[in-house]
XYZ file of C-alpha atoms in Angstrom:
537
model
C -112.932 -67.049 12.262
C -111.974 -70.708 11.828
C -109.379 -71.859 9.354
C -110.485 -74.517 6.898
C -109.428 -77.974 8.106
C -108.390 -80.520 5.488
C -110.085 -83.893 5.372
C -106.749 -85.653 5.968
C -106.113 -83.613 9.135
C -109.595 -84.453 10.389
C -109.067 -88.176 9.796
C -105.708 -88.127 11.587
C -107.309 -86.280 14.528
C -110.087 -88.879 14.792
C -107.464 -91.635 14.597
C -105.414 -90.131 17.453
C -108.538 -89.786 19.635
C -109.479 -93.415 18.861
C -106.008 -94.729 19.816
C -105.942 -92.725 23.066
C -109.458 -93.874 23.997
C -108.551 -97.516 23.273
C -105.427 -97.227 25.437
C -107.502 -95.823 28.300
C -110.073 -98.611 27.995
C -107.347 -101.272 27.905
C -105.690 -99.745 30.970
C -109.013 -99.914 32.805
C -109.278 -103.602 31.925
C -105.806 -104.809 32.884
C -105.440 -102.649 36.013
C -107.656 -103.162 39.063
C -107.275 -100.970 42.122
C -106.636 -103.134 45.218
C -108.734 -102.739 48.344
C -107.293 -100.656 51.192
C -108.482 -102.153 54.480
C -107.255 -99.138 56.470
C -109.832 -96.926 54.737
C -112.710 -98.805 56.358
C -113.947 -100.306 53.098
C -115.253 -103.889 53.188
C -112.654 -105.969 51.343
C -113.185 -109.332 49.680
C -110.105 -111.429 50.443
C -108.926 -114.644 48.702
C -109.813 -118.027 50.190
C -106.506 -119.323 48.786
C -104.588 -117.176 51.287
C -105.288 -119.870 53.916
C -103.503 -122.412 51.641
C -106.232 -125.092 51.799
C -105.741 -128.608 50.436
C -107.501 -128.788 47.081
C -108.506 -131.503 44.670
C -109.151 -131.380 40.918
C -111.910 -133.496 39.371
C -112.939 -133.426 35.721
C -116.085 -135.183 34.495
C -117.923 -135.631 31.202
C -121.706 -135.599 30.863
C -124.352 -135.611 28.132
C -126.220 -132.747 29.831
C -125.080 -129.279 30.783
C -126.904 -129.597 34.121
C -124.879 -132.640 35.185
C -127.898 -134.941 35.381
C -127.438 -138.563 34.461
C -124.225 -140.462 35.027
C -121.172 -138.139 34.915
C -117.998 -139.957 33.958
C -114.774 -139.098 35.844
C -111.880 -138.708 33.373
C -109.219 -137.014 35.537
C -108.684 -136.792 39.285
C -105.754 -135.092 41.073
C -106.138 -135.517 44.846
C -103.346 -133.146 45.914
C -103.828 -130.290 43.463
C -101.182 -127.542 43.673
C -102.551 -124.455 41.926
C -99.029 -123.071 41.352
C -97.837 -126.135 39.403
C -98.715 -126.074 35.702
C -99.248 -129.377 33.934
C -100.438 -130.969 30.701
C -101.880 -134.469 30.604
C -103.433 -136.636 27.932
C -106.442 -138.774 28.794
C -108.654 -141.037 26.711
C -112.354 -140.201 26.894
C -115.139 -142.709 26.177
C -117.607 -141.314 23.643
C -121.295 -142.123 24.445
C -123.589 -143.406 21.726
C -125.626 -140.172 21.632
C -122.473 -138.166 20.992
C -121.439 -140.551 18.204
C -124.835 -139.894 16.623
C -124.075 -136.173 16.211
C -124.789 -135.360 19.857
C -123.114 -133.026 22.353
C -120.758 -133.881 25.215
C -119.972 -131.529 28.125
C -117.151 -131.412 30.632
C -117.293 -130.330 34.287
C -114.108 -128.934 35.814
C -114.258 -128.982 39.649
C -111.806 -127.484 42.135
C -112.910 -128.538 45.626
C -111.731 -129.529 49.110
C -109.488 -132.574 49.151
C -111.288 -135.749 50.264
C -114.774 -134.255 49.752
C -117.049 -135.167 46.849
C -117.364 -132.168 44.508
C -121.115 -132.814 44.228
C -121.549 -132.283 47.994
C -118.914 -129.629 48.742
C -120.172 -126.120 49.599
C -116.721 -124.676 48.865
C -116.322 -126.103 45.384
C -116.012 -124.037 42.205
C -116.758 -125.453 38.793
C -117.285 -124.499 35.167
C -119.044 -126.289 32.328
C -117.707 -126.340 28.759
C -118.513 -128.224 25.566
C -116.129 -130.872 24.335
C -117.891 -130.956 20.962
C -118.329 -128.368 18.252
C -120.339 -128.366 15.032
C -118.931 -127.611 11.597
C -119.816 -128.422 7.996
C -117.306 -130.878 6.537
C -115.009 -129.494 3.837
C -115.496 -130.957 0.335
C -113.175 -133.883 -0.268
C -109.971 -132.998 -2.130
C -108.574 -135.442 -4.701
C -105.791 -135.593 -7.239
C -107.447 -134.241 -10.409
C -105.372 -136.431 -12.761
C -105.654 -139.817 -11.029
C -108.919 -139.074 -9.232
C -107.593 -140.793 -6.097
C -107.355 -139.595 -2.516
C -104.006 -140.592 -0.929
C -105.641 -140.782 2.511
C -107.887 -143.665 1.402
C -105.098 -146.179 1.936
C -104.682 -145.216 5.583
C -108.429 -144.640 6.172
C -110.285 -147.190 4.045
C -113.515 -146.755 6.019
C -113.712 -143.030 5.299
C -116.232 -142.012 2.678
C -114.946 -139.632 0.000
C -118.316 -138.835 -1.555
C -121.668 -137.565 -0.406
C -120.178 -135.072 2.043
C -123.113 -133.834 4.194
C -123.957 -130.147 3.963
C -125.233 -130.003 7.558
C -123.037 -129.379 10.625
C -121.299 -132.489 11.963
C -120.058 -133.045 15.530
C -116.316 -132.494 15.981
C -114.212 -133.354 19.025
C -112.302 -130.588 20.797
C -109.057 -132.363 21.586
C -107.787 -129.681 24.022
C -109.146 -128.470 27.363
C -107.293 -125.479 28.807
C -108.210 -123.952 32.155
C -106.634 -121.490 34.605
C -106.914 -120.314 38.201
C -106.258 -116.725 39.249
C -103.478 -117.191 41.799
C -102.789 -113.531 42.696
C -103.136 -112.709 46.381
C -105.482 -109.824 45.599
C -108.156 -108.169 47.754
C -111.129 -106.644 45.930
C -113.157 -103.646 47.006
C -116.529 -105.122 47.960
C -118.391 -102.030 46.740
C -116.807 -101.917 43.274
C -116.154 -105.462 42.094
C -115.224 -105.593 38.379
C -118.247 -106.919 36.493
C -116.200 -109.176 34.212
C -114.556 -111.035 37.128
C -117.606 -110.907 39.398
C -119.551 -113.469 37.352
C -116.686 -115.947 37.813
C -116.514 -115.377 41.589
C -118.161 -117.462 44.304
C -118.258 -115.526 47.576
C -118.576 -116.865 51.125
C -119.247 -114.749 54.193
C -118.143 -115.528 57.754
C -119.657 -112.825 59.939
C -118.122 -109.573 58.752
C -115.374 -111.330 56.846
C -115.976 -111.949 53.133
C -113.854 -114.298 51.025
C -113.934 -115.375 47.399
C -113.197 -118.948 46.386
C -110.600 -119.764 43.698
C -111.496 -118.012 40.423
C -111.653 -120.769 37.791
C -111.524 -119.909 34.087
C -111.879 -122.258 31.096
C -109.919 -120.812 28.161
C -112.189 -121.212 25.129
C -109.865 -119.114 22.961
C -107.468 -122.077 22.915
C -110.078 -124.221 21.137
C -108.774 -124.007 17.576
C -110.183 -125.480 14.386
C -106.882 -127.269 13.718
C -107.415 -129.313 16.924
C -110.903 -130.516 15.951
C -111.483 -134.181 15.092
C -114.522 -135.569 13.268
C -116.729 -137.860 15.390
C -118.333 -140.755 13.509
C -120.472 -143.698 14.541
C -117.456 -146.028 14.920
C -115.586 -143.718 17.317
C -115.665 -145.139 20.850
C -112.737 -143.301 22.408
C -110.926 -140.041 21.680
C -107.834 -138.338 23.194
C -108.123 -135.163 25.256
C -105.177 -132.976 26.244
C -105.844 -131.271 29.606
C -103.675 -128.201 30.140
C -103.496 -126.065 33.306
C -101.605 -122.933 34.321
C -102.054 -119.972 36.655
C -103.214 -116.629 35.311
C -102.754 -113.074 36.551
C -105.729 -110.835 37.306
C -104.907 -108.424 34.473
C -104.609 -111.162 31.872
C -107.734 -112.877 33.229
C -109.842 -109.729 32.749
C -108.388 -109.168 29.278
C -109.035 -112.798 28.286
C -112.636 -112.599 29.531
C -113.287 -109.536 27.379
C -111.720 -111.130 24.299
C -113.649 -114.352 24.833
C -116.899 -112.398 25.170
C -116.086 -110.502 21.964
C -115.589 -113.737 20.007
C -118.830 -115.156 21.452
C -120.702 -112.002 20.379
C -119.394 -112.369 16.824
C -120.640 -115.961 16.719
C -124.081 -114.787 17.869
C -124.102 -112.377 14.919
C -123.627 -115.280 12.510
C -119.848 -115.749 12.362
C -118.887 -119.361 11.714
C -116.426 -121.421 13.748
C -113.826 -120.816 11.033
C -114.349 -117.025 11.160
C -114.023 -117.031 14.959
C -110.897 -119.216 14.731
C -109.107 -116.567 12.658
C -109.763 -114.032 15.412
C -108.713 -116.478 18.152
C -105.400 -116.996 16.379
C -104.555 -113.316 16.854
C -104.719 -113.705 20.640
C -103.565 -117.288 21.173
C -100.625 -117.424 18.738
C -99.164 -114.064 19.787
C -97.417 -112.956 22.973
C -99.388 -110.312 24.917
C -96.654 -107.693 24.457
C -96.522 -108.455 20.756
C -100.317 -108.322 20.749
C -100.237 -104.755 22.076
C -97.630 -103.858 19.450
C -99.785 -105.547 16.812
C -102.744 -103.372 17.788
C -100.800 -100.148 17.261
C -99.207 -101.440 14.062
C -102.597 -102.533 12.708
C -104.153 -99.173 13.622
C -101.464 -97.262 11.727
C -101.751 -99.742 8.858
C -105.479 -98.961 8.635
C -104.819 -95.202 8.717
C -102.191 -95.315 5.969
C -104.369 -97.669 3.927
C -107.203 -95.149 4.068
C -104.966 -92.181 3.216
C -103.343 -94.081 0.340
C -106.798 -95.046 -0.918
C -108.007 -91.425 -0.698
C -104.989 -89.988 -2.537
C -105.025 -92.740 -5.153
C -108.687 -92.045 -5.963
C -108.015 -88.297 -6.064
C -105.048 -88.831 -8.408
C -106.973 -90.997 -10.868
C -110.016 -88.710 -10.857
C -107.821 -85.860 -12.137
C -105.805 -88.079 -14.467
C -106.282 -86.991 -18.097
C -103.160 -88.423 -19.736
C -101.293 -91.722 -19.402
C -97.916 -90.210 -20.253
C -95.254 -92.026 -18.248
C -97.773 -94.463 -16.689
C -97.584 -98.202 -17.340
C -101.026 -99.299 -18.514
C -99.898 -102.946 -18.302
C -99.216 -102.507 -14.583
C -102.693 -101.011 -14.084
C -104.263 -103.906 -15.988
C -102.247 -106.421 -13.945
C -103.335 -104.912 -10.619
C -106.955 -105.183 -11.758
C -106.497 -108.818 -12.793
C -104.652 -109.769 -9.592
C -107.232 -108.183 -7.246
C -110.073 -109.995 -9.059
C -108.174 -113.310 -8.853
C -107.538 -112.832 -5.127
C -111.225 -111.999 -4.598
C -112.330 -115.177 -6.442
C -109.793 -117.206 -4.425
C -111.132 -115.849 -1.126
C -114.656 -116.582 -2.328
C -113.701 -120.171 -3.226
C -112.084 -120.655 0.194
C -115.253 -119.366 1.943
C -113.276 -116.662 3.718
C -114.795 -114.391 6.355
C -117.009 -111.584 5.034
C -114.778 -109.098 6.885
C -112.019 -109.964 4.398
C -114.202 -110.758 1.388
C -116.102 -107.438 1.241
C -112.994 -105.159 1.222
C -111.421 -107.402 -1.437
C -114.566 -107.053 -3.577
C -114.609 -103.262 -3.181
C -110.909 -103.127 -4.110
C -111.640 -105.127 -7.282
C -114.329 -102.631 -8.324
C -111.917 -99.718 -7.781
C -109.235 -101.392 -9.898
C -111.748 -101.972 -12.728
C -112.581 -98.257 -12.585
C -108.860 -97.388 -12.850
C -108.526 -99.617 -15.926
C -111.456 -97.738 -17.485
C -109.676 -94.445 -16.799
C -106.300 -95.709 -18.036
C -107.633 -96.925 -21.386
C -110.048 -93.961 -21.754
C -112.906 -96.404 -22.084
C -116.496 -95.275 -22.569
C -119.468 -97.631 -22.294
C -122.646 -96.939 -24.234
C -125.742 -99.056 -23.656
C -128.164 -99.918 -26.433
C -130.866 -101.649 -24.453
C -129.072 -104.557 -22.756
C -126.196 -104.582 -25.262
C -123.099 -102.555 -24.269
C -120.655 -101.044 -26.749
C -117.151 -99.993 -25.782
C -115.322 -96.983 -27.161
C -111.639 -96.301 -26.485
C -110.096 -92.836 -26.565
C -107.229 -91.827 -28.824
C -103.628 -91.471 -27.636
C -101.250 -88.627 -28.386
C -97.594 -89.011 -29.381
C -96.259 -89.053 -25.784
C -98.791 -91.701 -24.715
C -97.916 -93.878 -27.731
C -94.242 -93.604 -26.795
C -95.080 -94.647 -23.219
C -97.073 -97.611 -24.552
C -94.098 -98.687 -26.695
C -91.756 -98.647 -23.690
C -94.369 -100.509 -21.627
C -94.767 -103.209 -24.316
C -90.990 -103.576 -24.577
C -90.664 -104.106 -20.806
C -93.474 -106.703 -20.790
C -91.810 -108.555 -23.664
C -88.612 -109.053 -21.653
C -90.602 -109.894 -18.518
C -92.728 -112.552 -20.255
C -89.614 -114.654 -20.969
C -89.305 -115.220 -17.193
C -92.884 -114.916 -15.973
C -94.874 -117.274 -18.217
C -92.627 -120.376 -17.818
C -92.641 -119.945 -14.029
C -96.449 -119.639 -13.823
C -97.116 -122.544 -16.207
C -94.542 -124.743 -14.475
C -96.014 -123.989 -11.037
C -99.552 -124.754 -12.220
C -98.425 -128.063 -13.769
C -96.566 -129.092 -10.608
C -99.577 -128.395 -8.379
C -101.865 -130.337 -10.740
C -99.712 -133.454 -10.395
C -98.781 -133.320 -6.704
C -101.488 -131.277 -4.923
C -105.105 -132.208 -4.169
C -108.022 -129.904 -5.072
C -111.790 -129.898 -4.737
C -112.417 -129.265 -8.464
C -110.804 -128.054 -11.672
C -112.095 -124.561 -10.913
C -110.370 -124.688 -7.522
C -107.095 -125.715 -9.206
C -107.383 -122.878 -11.722
C -108.061 -120.231 -9.069
C -105.299 -121.564 -6.787
C -102.795 -121.598 -9.661
C -103.682 -118.039 -10.625
C -103.521 -116.742 -7.061
C -100.192 -118.508 -6.476
C -98.867 -116.746 -9.557
C -100.175 -113.440 -8.240
C -98.587 -113.919 -4.816
C -95.303 -115.345 -6.086
C -94.634 -113.190 -9.167
C -96.952 -110.199 -8.720
C -94.089 -107.919 -7.738
C -92.539 -108.456 -11.219
C -95.387 -106.456 -12.738
C -94.139 -103.412 -10.840
C -90.957 -103.519 -12.917
C -92.407 -102.167 -16.220
C -93.144 -98.880 -14.448
C -89.466 -98.699 -13.416
C -88.509 -99.272 -17.055
C -90.871 -96.518 -18.261
C -89.423 -94.127 -15.642
C -85.924 -94.975 -16.861
C -86.830 -94.262 -20.494
C -88.525 -90.950 -19.651
C -85.861 -89.998 -17.076
C -88.712 -88.709 -14.910
C -90.975 -89.731 -12.037
C -93.149 -86.613 -11.985
C -96.092 -88.538 -13.457
C -96.451 -90.857 -10.431
C -98.886 -90.343 -7.490
C -96.202 -89.765 -4.865
C -98.560 -88.972 -1.995
C -100.281 -92.339 -2.379
C -96.852 -93.947 -2.903
C -95.512 -92.618 0.388
C -98.517 -93.891 2.350
C -98.103 -97.281 0.676
C -94.409 -97.145 1.590
C -95.256 -96.729 5.259
C -97.555 -99.749 4.954
C -94.744 -101.709 3.299
C -92.529 -101.114 6.323
C -95.419 -101.961 8.649
C -95.835 -105.246 6.761
C -92.173 -105.926 7.551
C -92.969 -105.571 11.260
C -95.900 -107.960 10.865
C -93.571 -110.431 9.163
C -91.602 -110.703 12.426
C -94.378 -110.643 15.036
C -97.186 -112.566 13.299
C -97.185 -116.281 12.531
C -97.333 -116.695 8.732
C -96.004 -118.952 5.971
C -92.370 -118.392 4.982
C -93.333 -117.576 1.392
C -95.649 -114.804 2.575
C -92.952 -113.469 4.904
C -90.479 -113.310 2.000
C -93.125 -111.590 -0.124
C -93.200 -108.699 2.367
C -89.464 -108.050 1.877
C -89.408 -108.471 -1.912
C -91.822 -105.511 -2.211
C -89.284 -103.417 -0.286
C -86.687 -104.050 -2.991
C -89.001 -102.765 -5.736
C -90.027 -99.748 -3.696
C -86.379 -98.890 -3.021
C -85.995 -98.881 -6.796
C -88.720 -96.222 -6.999
C -87.021 -94.160 -4.292
C -83.687 -94.405 -6.143
C -85.354 -93.115 -9.306
C -86.950 -90.329 -7.289
C -83.447 -89.251 -6.228
C -81.927 -89.883 -9.663
C -84.583 -87.953 -11.593
C -85.431 -84.958 -9.413
C -88.639 -83.183 -10.354
C -87.774 -79.809 -11.814
C -90.329 -77.216 -12.725
C -89.671 -77.512 -16.438
C -91.054 -81.069 -16.529
C -94.657 -82.076 -16.769
C -96.089 -83.009 -13.375
C -98.380 -85.923 -12.572
C -101.434 -83.998 -13.721
C -100.014 -83.221 -17.154
C -99.240 -79.588 -16.282
C -95.961 -77.680 -16.328
C -94.910 -75.346 -13.548
C -93.493 -72.963 -16.183
C -96.876 -72.578 -17.818
C -98.567 -69.419 -16.747
C -102.174 -69.897 -15.708
C -104.674 -68.760 -18.239
C -106.823 -65.914 -17.069
C -109.478 -63.650 -18.402
C -108.122 -60.532 -20.106
C -108.595 -57.359 -18.113
C -110.365 -54.474 -19.675
C -108.419 -51.259 -19.558
C-alpha cells in the first residue's frame, strides 16, 4: 500500500517541517497584532504619547534591593528618548566590591524634577556591573620565561593564579526604550513584554509607562576587567538607543535563552560565544545565518551518513589515498586536543571527539587492521594488498614525497616563529597550537595526493561522490559564512582555498567520466554479470 521511504527522504522531510515551524514561531515573536479600539476591546495605550518631560538617573548600589547608600553616577535632566547617546563615566568601586564582592546598577526613567525614589510613574531595572570568572593561566615566553606585560604592570602577579571565580568589571551598560506608538490588546498582552510593563489606570483608560530594557547580550567577555584590591575607580560606557517592539521581543527571547543555558551549567565564556552570534551580526544577516546554518547541519548529516555507508562497504583501497585518510585522522585528533586545551564549550568539544573516533575507524578500515586482545595486551594485524592497491600506494607515496618538500619547512618554520614571538601557558600548549596551526594553514595540501592518484589512474570512480557532493554544498555555505560572520582573515581565506581543491576534483570528474567498463567505488564492474544460482532444467 505504502511505498518504502528512504532514510534520506525522511530526514529531509523532518528538516523542512523544522524550518517551517521555526519560521512560524519567529513570525509570532516579531509581529504583534495592534489593538483595534473600534472593536470595543480595552486597549493599553502608551504613556509616551502625551510627550511627558522625562529624566534619566543611574545609580550604583551594593544591594539588589537598593538599600544602603546608592551612588548617582549619571543624571540627564531633560532626557529625550529619541536621541541615542554614548557616554563614559568613572565609577567609584566600594571596598566590598574590591574584595570580590558584587556591585549593582539601577537605571531609572522618571518624571523630570521628581526624585526617582518617590515617583509613582518611574520605571527602573536592576543589573549587575560585576561578573565572576576564573582567571586564565598566565602566558609567558617559553624561551625567556618573561611576561612582556610585567613592565607595564609591575604590581600584577604572574604566579599563583586562583582557581576560584574572581570579580570582573562589566565596562559597558547598554539599555533601550521601546519608542513605538503601539497600543496593546489588554486581553492578550504578550507574556515576554508584559513582565517589563508597568501599567497605570485612570478610570477606564489604561496606559503603560515607558518599556525599559537593559541589554545583557551586549555584555561581552572581551569588555571585562579584573577587579583587584587596589582598584578604586573604573570606567563605564553607558550606551542608549531606541528599540522597536519586534526587536525588543526577539531580544528578550534570546536573552532568556542565554540565561537558561547558564542555569544548566554553561560558563560565561560559553554564553559569550552565543551572544556574539546575535550582537556582532545584523538582524537580517542573523536570519540568513539561521537558514544557512540549518542547511549546513542537514548537509553535514547527509555527508556523514553517506561517508559511513561508503566506508562500511569498502573492501579495497584501489585508487584511494591512504595518506590522506591518515592525515584526516591526525588533524581531527589535533583539533580535538586543541579545543580541549582551550577549554572550549562542550557543544563544540563533543562533536569534535565523535569525529575523531570516526576517523580512527576509517584508518582501521583503510589499512585493513585487526586488533586481537590477549588479556590487556593488544596485537595488531594488517591485511595484505593486491597488485592494484600496491600501485595506488606507490603513487600516494610519490605524491607525499613531492609535498613534503614544501610542507615540512613551512610547519617547522611556523612553530619556531611562534616559540620565539608568541606567549603560551606551557610547552604542551605550544605543541598543540603549533600542530593545529599547521592543520588549519596547510591541511588542504593533504587533499592533493588524492588528485595525483586520480591523475595516475585516469579515474574517479573509486571516490564517494554522494558524500563529496554534500560536502561541496557545505563548502559553498562556508563561503557565505565567510562574508556574513565575523572571523579572522586567515580563517576566511581558508574557506576559499578549499574551493580551489574541490574544483580540481570536479575537473577530474569531467575529465575522467565514469564508464561502465571501469571499476566503481565498491570494487565492482558494471560489465560483470551478477552471479546467480544455476537453474535446474
